[in-house]
PDB file of C-alpha atoms in Angstrom:
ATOM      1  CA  UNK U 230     236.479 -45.192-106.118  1.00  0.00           C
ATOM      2  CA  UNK U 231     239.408 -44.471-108.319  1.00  0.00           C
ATOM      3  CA  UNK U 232     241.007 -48.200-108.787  1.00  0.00           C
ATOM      4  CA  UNK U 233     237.717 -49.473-109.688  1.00  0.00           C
ATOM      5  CA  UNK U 234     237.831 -51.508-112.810  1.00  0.00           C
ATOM      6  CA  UNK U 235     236.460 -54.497-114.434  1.00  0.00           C
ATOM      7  CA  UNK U 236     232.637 -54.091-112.713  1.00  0.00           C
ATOM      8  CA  UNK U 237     230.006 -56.792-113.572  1.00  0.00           C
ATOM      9  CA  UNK U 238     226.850 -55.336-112.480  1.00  0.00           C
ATOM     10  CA  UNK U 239     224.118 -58.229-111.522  1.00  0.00           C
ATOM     11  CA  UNK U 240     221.146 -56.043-112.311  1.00  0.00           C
ATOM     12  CA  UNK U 241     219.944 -58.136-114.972  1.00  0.00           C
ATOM     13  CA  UNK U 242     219.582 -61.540-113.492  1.00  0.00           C
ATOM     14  CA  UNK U 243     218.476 -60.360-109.932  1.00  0.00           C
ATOM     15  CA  UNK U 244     215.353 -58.431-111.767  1.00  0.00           C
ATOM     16  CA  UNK U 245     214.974 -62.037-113.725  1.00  0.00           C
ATOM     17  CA  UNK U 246     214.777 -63.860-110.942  1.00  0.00           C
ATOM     18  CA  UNK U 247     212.688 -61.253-109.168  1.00  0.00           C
ATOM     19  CA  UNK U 248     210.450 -61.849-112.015  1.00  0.00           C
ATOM     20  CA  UNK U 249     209.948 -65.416-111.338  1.00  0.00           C
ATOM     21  CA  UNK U 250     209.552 -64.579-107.885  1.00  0.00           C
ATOM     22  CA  UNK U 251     206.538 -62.244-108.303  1.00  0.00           C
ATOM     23  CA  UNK U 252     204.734 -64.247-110.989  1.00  0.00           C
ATOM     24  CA  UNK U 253     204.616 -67.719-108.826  1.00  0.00           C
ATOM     25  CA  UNK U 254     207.359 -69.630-110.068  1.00  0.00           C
ATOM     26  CA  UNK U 255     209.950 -69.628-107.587  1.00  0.00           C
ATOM     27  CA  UNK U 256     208.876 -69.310-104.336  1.00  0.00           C
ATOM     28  CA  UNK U 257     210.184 -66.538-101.554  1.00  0.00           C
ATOM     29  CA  UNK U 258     211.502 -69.327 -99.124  1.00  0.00           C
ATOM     30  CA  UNK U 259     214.104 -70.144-101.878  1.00  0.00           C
ATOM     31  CA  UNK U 260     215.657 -66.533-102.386  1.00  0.00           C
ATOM     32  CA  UNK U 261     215.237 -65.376 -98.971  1.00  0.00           C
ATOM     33  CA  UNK U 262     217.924 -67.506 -97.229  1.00  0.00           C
ATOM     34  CA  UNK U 263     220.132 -65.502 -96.103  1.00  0.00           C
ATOM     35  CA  UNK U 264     222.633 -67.423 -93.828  1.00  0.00           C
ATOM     36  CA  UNK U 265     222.609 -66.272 -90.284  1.00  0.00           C
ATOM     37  CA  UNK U 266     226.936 -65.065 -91.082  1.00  0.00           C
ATOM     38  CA  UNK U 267     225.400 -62.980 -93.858  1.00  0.00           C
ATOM     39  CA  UNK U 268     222.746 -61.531 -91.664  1.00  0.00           C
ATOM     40  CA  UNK U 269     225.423 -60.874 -88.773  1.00  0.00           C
ATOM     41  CA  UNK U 270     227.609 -59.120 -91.501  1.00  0.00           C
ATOM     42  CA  UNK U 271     224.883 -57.112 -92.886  1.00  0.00           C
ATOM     43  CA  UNK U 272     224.594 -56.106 -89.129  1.00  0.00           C
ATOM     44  CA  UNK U 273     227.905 -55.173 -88.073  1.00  0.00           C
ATOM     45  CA  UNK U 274     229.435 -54.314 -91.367  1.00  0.00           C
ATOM     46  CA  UNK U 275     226.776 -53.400 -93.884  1.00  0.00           C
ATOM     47  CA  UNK U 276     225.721 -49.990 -95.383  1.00  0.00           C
ATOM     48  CA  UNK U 277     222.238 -49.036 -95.312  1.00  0.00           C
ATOM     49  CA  UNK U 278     220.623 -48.174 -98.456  1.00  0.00           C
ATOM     50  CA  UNK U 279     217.148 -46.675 -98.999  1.00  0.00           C
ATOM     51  CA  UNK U 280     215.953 -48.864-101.440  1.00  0.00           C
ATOM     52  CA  UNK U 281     213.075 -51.195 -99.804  1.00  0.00           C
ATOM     53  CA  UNK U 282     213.298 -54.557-100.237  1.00  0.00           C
ATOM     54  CA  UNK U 283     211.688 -56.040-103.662  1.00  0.00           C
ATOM     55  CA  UNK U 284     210.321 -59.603-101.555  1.00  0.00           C
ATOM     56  CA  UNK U 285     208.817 -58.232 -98.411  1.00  0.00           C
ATOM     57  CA  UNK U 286     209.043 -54.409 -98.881  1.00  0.00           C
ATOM     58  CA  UNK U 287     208.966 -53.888 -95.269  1.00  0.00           C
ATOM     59  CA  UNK U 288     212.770 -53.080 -94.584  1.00  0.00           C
ATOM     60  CA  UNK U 289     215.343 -51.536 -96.864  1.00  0.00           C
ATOM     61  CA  UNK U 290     218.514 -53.529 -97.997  1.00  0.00           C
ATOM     62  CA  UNK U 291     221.477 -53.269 -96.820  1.00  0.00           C
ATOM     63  CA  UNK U 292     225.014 -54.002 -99.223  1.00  0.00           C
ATOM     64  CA  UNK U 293     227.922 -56.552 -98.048  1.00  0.00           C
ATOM     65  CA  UNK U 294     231.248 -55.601 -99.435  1.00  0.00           C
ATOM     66  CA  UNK U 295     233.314 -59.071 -99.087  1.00  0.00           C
ATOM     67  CA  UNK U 296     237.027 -58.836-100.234  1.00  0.00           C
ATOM     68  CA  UNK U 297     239.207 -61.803-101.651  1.00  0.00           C
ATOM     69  CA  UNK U 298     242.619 -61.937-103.130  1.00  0.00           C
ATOM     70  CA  UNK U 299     245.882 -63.249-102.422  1.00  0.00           C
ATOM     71  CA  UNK U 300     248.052 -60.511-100.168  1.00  0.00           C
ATOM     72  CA  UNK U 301     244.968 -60.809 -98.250  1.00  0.00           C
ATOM     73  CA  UNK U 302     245.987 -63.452 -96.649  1.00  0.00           C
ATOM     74  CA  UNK U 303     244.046 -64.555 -93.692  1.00  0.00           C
ATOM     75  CA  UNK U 304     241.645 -61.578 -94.253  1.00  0.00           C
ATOM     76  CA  UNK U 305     240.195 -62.542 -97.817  1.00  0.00           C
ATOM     77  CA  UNK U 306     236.918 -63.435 -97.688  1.00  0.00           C
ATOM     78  CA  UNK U 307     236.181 -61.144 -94.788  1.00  0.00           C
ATOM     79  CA  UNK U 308     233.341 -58.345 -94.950  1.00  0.00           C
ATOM     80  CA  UNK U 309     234.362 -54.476 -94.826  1.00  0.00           C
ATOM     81  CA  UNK U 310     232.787 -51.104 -94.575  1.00  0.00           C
ATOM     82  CA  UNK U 311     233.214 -49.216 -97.451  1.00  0.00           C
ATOM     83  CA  UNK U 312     235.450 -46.960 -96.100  1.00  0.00           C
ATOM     84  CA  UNK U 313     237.989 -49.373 -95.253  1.00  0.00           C
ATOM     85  CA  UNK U 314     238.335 -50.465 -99.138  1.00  0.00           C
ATOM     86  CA  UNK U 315     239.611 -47.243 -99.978  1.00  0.00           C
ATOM     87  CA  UNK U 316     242.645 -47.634 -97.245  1.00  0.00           C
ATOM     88  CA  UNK U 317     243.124 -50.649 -98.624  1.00  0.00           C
ATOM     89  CA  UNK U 318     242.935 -49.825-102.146  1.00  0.00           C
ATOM     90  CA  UNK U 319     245.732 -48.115-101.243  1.00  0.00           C
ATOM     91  CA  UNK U 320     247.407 -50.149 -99.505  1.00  0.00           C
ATOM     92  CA  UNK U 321     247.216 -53.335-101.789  1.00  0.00           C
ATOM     93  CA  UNK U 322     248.138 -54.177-105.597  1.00  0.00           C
ATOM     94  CA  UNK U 323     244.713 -55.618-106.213  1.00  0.00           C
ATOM     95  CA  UNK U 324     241.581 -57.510-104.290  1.00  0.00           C
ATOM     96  CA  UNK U 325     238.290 -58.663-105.527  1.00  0.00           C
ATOM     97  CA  UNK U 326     235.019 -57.297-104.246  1.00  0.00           C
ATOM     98  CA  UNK U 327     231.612 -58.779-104.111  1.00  0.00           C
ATOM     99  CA  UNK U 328     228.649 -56.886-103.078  1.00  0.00           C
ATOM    100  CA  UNK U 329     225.541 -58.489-101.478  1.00  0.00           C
ATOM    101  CA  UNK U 330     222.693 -56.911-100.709  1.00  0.00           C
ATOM    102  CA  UNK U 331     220.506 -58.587 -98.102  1.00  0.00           C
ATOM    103  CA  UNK U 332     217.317 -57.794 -96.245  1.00  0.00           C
ATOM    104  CA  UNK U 333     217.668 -58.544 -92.679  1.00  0.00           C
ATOM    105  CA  UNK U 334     213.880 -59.099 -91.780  1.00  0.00           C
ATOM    106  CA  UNK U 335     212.933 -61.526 -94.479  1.00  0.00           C
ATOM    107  CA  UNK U 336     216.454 -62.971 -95.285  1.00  0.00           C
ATOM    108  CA  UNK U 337     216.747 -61.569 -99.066  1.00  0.00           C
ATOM    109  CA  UNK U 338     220.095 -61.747-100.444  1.00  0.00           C
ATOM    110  CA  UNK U 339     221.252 -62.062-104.123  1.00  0.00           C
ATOM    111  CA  UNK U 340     224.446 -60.661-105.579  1.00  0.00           C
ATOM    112  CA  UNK U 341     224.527 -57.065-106.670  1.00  0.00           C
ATOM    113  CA  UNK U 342     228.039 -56.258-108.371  1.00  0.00           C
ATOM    114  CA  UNK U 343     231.823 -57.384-108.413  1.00  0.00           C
ATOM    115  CA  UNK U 344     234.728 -55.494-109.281  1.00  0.00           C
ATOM    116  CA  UNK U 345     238.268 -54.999-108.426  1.00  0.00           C
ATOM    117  CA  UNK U 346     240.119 -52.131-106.450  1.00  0.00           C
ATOM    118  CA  UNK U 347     243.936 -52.232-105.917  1.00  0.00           C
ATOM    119  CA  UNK U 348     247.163 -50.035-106.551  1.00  0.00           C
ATOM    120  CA  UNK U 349     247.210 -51.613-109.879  1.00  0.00           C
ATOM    121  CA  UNK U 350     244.421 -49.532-111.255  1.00  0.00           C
ATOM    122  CA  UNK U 351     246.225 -46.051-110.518  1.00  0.00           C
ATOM    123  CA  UNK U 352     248.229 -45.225-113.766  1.00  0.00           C
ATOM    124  CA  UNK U 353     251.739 -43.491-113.764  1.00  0.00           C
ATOM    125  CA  UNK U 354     251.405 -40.354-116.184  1.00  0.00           C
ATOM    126  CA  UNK U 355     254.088 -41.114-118.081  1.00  0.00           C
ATOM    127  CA  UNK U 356     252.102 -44.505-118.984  1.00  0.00           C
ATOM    128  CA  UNK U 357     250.824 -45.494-122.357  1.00  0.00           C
ATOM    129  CA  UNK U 358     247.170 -46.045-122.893  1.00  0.00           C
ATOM    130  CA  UNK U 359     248.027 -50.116-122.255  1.00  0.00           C
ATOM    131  CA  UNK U 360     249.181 -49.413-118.790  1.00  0.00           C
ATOM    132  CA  UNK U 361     252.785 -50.265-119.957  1.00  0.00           C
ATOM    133  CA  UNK U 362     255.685 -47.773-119.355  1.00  0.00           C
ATOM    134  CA  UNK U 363     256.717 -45.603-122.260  1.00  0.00           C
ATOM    135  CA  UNK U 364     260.088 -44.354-120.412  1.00  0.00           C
ATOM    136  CA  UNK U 365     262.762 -45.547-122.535  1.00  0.00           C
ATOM    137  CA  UNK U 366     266.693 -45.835-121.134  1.00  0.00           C
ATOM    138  CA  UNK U 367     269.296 -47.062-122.484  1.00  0.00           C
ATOM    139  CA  UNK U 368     267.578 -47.681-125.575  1.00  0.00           C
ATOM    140  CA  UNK U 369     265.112 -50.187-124.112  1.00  0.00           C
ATOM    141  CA  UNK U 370     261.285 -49.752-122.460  1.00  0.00           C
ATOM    142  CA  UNK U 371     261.513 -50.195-118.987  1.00  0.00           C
TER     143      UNK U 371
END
């Protein structure tokens, strides 16, 4: 998407804790406890991936896109399709988003990425490379 900025990609600690997972430490009932709202979201508003999933390899995962911010109002904290964050990229100045993937036979879930989308991440061309306005009137930056 074109607003996207400011991504933290989860990679890294979910392949950690897979680690631990796989080697005996931390057992599978502990990771794979996916709440029965996360399951029901992954249902009706997930996107199917094809990667299998890394506890019980027996289903591929499917990614959660939850959205939180103020002019949100009563919606934040609600999951979307992905193709309704680009309307409301669009739409709004700026909105967190958290990706989950889960596995909906075993209950898998862990974190996967957050960034933000919003209006505010579209820059005017006659911006500077800050993001600030370089239009001068009347002798002062607007």
């Amino acid at each position: 998407m074109r607003t996207q900025r400011q991504v933290v990609d989860f990679s890294l600690r979910r392949r950690a804790l897979l680690r631990e997972v796989h080697s005996g430490r931390v057992g599978t009932y502990e990771v794979c406890d996916a709440s029965p709202y996360l399951k029901s979201a992954a249902k009706f508003h997930g996107e199917p991936t094809e990667e299998l999933c890394p506890v019980c390899r027996r289903e591929n995962l499917t990614h959660v896109h939850y959205i939180y911010g103020d002019e949100l109002r009563q919606s934040s904290g609600q999951a979307r399709r992905l193709a309704e964050l680009s309307l409301l990229a669009m739409t709004l100045s700026e909105f967190h988003v958290y990706v989950v993937e889960v596995c909906r036979d075993c209950g898998w879930n862990h974190l996967v990425e957050q960034y933000l989308l919003g209006r505010d991440g579209l820059a005017d061309p006659d911006d500077g490379a800050d993001g600030r306005s370089s239009r001068i009137r009347g002798g002062a930056a607007e």
